[in-house]
PDB file of C-alpha atoms in Angstrom:
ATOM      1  CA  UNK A   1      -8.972 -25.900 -22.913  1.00  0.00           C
ATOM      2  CA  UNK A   2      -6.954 -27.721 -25.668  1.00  0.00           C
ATOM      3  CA  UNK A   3      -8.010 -25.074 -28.370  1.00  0.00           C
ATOM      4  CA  UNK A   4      -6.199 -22.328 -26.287  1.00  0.00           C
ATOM      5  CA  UNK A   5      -3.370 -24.807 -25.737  1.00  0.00           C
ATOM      6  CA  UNK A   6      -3.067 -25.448 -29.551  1.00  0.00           C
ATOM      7  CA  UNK A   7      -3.687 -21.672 -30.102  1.00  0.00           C
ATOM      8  CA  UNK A   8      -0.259 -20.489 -28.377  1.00  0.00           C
ATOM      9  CA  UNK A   9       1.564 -23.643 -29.208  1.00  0.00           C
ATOM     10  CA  UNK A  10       1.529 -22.513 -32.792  1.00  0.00           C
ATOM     11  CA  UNK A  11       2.288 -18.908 -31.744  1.00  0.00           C
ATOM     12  CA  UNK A  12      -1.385 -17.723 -32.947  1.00  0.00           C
ATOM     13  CA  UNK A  13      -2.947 -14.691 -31.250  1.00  0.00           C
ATOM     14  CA  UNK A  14      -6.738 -15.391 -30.905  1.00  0.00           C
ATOM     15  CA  UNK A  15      -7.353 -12.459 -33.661  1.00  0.00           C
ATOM     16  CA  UNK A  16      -4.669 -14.084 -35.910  1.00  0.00           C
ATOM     17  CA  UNK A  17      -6.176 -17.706 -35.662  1.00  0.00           C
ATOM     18  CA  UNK A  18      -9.972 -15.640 -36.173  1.00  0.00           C
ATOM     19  CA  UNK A  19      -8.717 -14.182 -39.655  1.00  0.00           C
ATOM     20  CA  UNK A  20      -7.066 -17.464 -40.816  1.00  0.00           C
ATOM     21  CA  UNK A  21     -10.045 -19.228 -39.981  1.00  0.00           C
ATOM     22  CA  UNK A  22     -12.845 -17.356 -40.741  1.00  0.00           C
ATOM     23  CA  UNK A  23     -14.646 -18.067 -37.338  1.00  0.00           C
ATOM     24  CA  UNK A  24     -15.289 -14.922 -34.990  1.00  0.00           C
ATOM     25  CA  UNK A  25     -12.667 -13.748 -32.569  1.00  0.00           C
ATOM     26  CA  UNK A  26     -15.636 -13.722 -29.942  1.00  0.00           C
ATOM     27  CA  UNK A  27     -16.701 -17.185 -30.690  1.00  0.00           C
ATOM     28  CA  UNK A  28     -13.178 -18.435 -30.369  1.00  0.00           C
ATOM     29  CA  UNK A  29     -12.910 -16.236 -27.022  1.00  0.00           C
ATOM     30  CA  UNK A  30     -16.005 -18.012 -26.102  1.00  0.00           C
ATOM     31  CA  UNK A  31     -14.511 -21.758 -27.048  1.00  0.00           C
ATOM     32  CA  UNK A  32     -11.545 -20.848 -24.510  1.00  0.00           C
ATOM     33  CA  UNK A  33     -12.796 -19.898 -21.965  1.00  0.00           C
ATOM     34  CA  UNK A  34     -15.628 -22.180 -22.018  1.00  0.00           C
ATOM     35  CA  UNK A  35     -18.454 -19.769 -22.284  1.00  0.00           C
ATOM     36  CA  UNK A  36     -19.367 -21.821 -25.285  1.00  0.00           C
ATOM     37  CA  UNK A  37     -19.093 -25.351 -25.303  1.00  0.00           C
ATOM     38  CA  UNK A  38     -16.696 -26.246 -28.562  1.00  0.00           C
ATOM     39  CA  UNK A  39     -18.287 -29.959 -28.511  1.00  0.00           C
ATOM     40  CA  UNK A  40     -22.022 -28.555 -29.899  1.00  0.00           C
ATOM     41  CA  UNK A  41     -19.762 -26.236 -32.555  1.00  0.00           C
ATOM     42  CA  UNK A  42     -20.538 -27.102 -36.562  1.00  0.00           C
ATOM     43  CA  UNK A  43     -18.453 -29.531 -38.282  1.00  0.00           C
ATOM     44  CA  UNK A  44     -17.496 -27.068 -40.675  1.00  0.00           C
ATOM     45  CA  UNK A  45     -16.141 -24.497 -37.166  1.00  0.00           C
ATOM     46  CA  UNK A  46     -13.933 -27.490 -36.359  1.00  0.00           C
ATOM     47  CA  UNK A  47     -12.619 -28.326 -39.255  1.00  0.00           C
ATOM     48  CA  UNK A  48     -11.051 -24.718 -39.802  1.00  0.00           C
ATOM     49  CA  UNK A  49     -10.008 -24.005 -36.825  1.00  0.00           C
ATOM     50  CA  UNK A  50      -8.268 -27.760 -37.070  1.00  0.00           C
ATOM     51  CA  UNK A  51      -6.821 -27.045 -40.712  1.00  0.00           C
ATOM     52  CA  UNK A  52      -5.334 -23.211 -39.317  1.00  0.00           C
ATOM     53  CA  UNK A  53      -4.079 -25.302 -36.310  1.00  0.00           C
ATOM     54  CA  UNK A  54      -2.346 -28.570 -37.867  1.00  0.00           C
ATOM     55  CA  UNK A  55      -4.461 -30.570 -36.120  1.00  0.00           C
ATOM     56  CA  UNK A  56      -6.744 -33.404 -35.954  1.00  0.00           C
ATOM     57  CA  UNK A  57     -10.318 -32.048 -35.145  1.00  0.00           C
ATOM     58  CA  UNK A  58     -10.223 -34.838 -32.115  1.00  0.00           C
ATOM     59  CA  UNK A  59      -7.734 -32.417 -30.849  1.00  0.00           C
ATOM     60  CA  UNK A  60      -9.800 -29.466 -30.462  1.00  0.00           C
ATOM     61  CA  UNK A  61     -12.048 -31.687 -28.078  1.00  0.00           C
ATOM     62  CA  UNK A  62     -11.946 -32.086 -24.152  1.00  0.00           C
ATOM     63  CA  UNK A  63     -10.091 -35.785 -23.142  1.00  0.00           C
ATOM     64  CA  UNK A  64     -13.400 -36.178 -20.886  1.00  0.00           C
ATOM     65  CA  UNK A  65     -15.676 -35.618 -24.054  1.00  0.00           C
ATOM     66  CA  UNK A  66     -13.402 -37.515 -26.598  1.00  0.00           C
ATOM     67  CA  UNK A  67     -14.317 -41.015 -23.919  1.00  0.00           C
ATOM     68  CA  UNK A  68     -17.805 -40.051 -23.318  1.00  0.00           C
ATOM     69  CA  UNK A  69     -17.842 -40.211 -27.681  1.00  0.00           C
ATOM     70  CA  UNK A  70     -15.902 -43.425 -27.857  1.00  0.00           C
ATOM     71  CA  UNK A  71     -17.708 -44.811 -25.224  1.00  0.00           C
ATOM     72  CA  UNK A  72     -20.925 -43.773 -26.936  1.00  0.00           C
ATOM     73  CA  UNK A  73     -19.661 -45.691 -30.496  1.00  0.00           C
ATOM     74  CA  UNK A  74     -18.597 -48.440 -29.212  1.00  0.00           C
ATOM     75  CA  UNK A  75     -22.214 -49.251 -27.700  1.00  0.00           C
ATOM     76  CA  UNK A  76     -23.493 -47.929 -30.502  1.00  0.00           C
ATOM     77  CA  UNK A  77     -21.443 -50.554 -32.534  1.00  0.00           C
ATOM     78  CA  UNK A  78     -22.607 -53.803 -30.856  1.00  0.00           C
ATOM     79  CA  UNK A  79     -26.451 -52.911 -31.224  1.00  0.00           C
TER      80      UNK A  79
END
């Protein structure tokens, strides 16, 4: 998963990114590994774990899911 991938890019231990955050270490665990599905997470989830990360909070999102979005906007657009 990209959050995982961003994680140990920036050298964070999953406890590390959970105190600089604020979000639970188990909830993150659960984001990785897919457990929990980080597209249905809180705006407010994202946007820490983003802002610890140096990241956009499009980042944090699965390539499949980031189309499926787009996709979704741009019919949503021409209504």
């Amino acid at each position: 998963m990209n959050l995982a991938k961003l994680r140990k890019e920036k050298g964070l231990t999953q406890m590390k990114l959970a105190k600089l955050s604020g979000v639970n270490k188990r909830m993150i665990e659960h984001y990785e590994i897919g457990y929990k599905d980080i597209h249905k997470v809180q705006g407010l989830t994202l946007y820490k774990l983003a802002l610890v990360l140096d990241c956009k909070i499009e980042d944090l999102l699965e390539d499949e899911k980031k189309k499926e979005v787009k996709k979704a906007i741009e019919i949503k657009s021409k209504e």
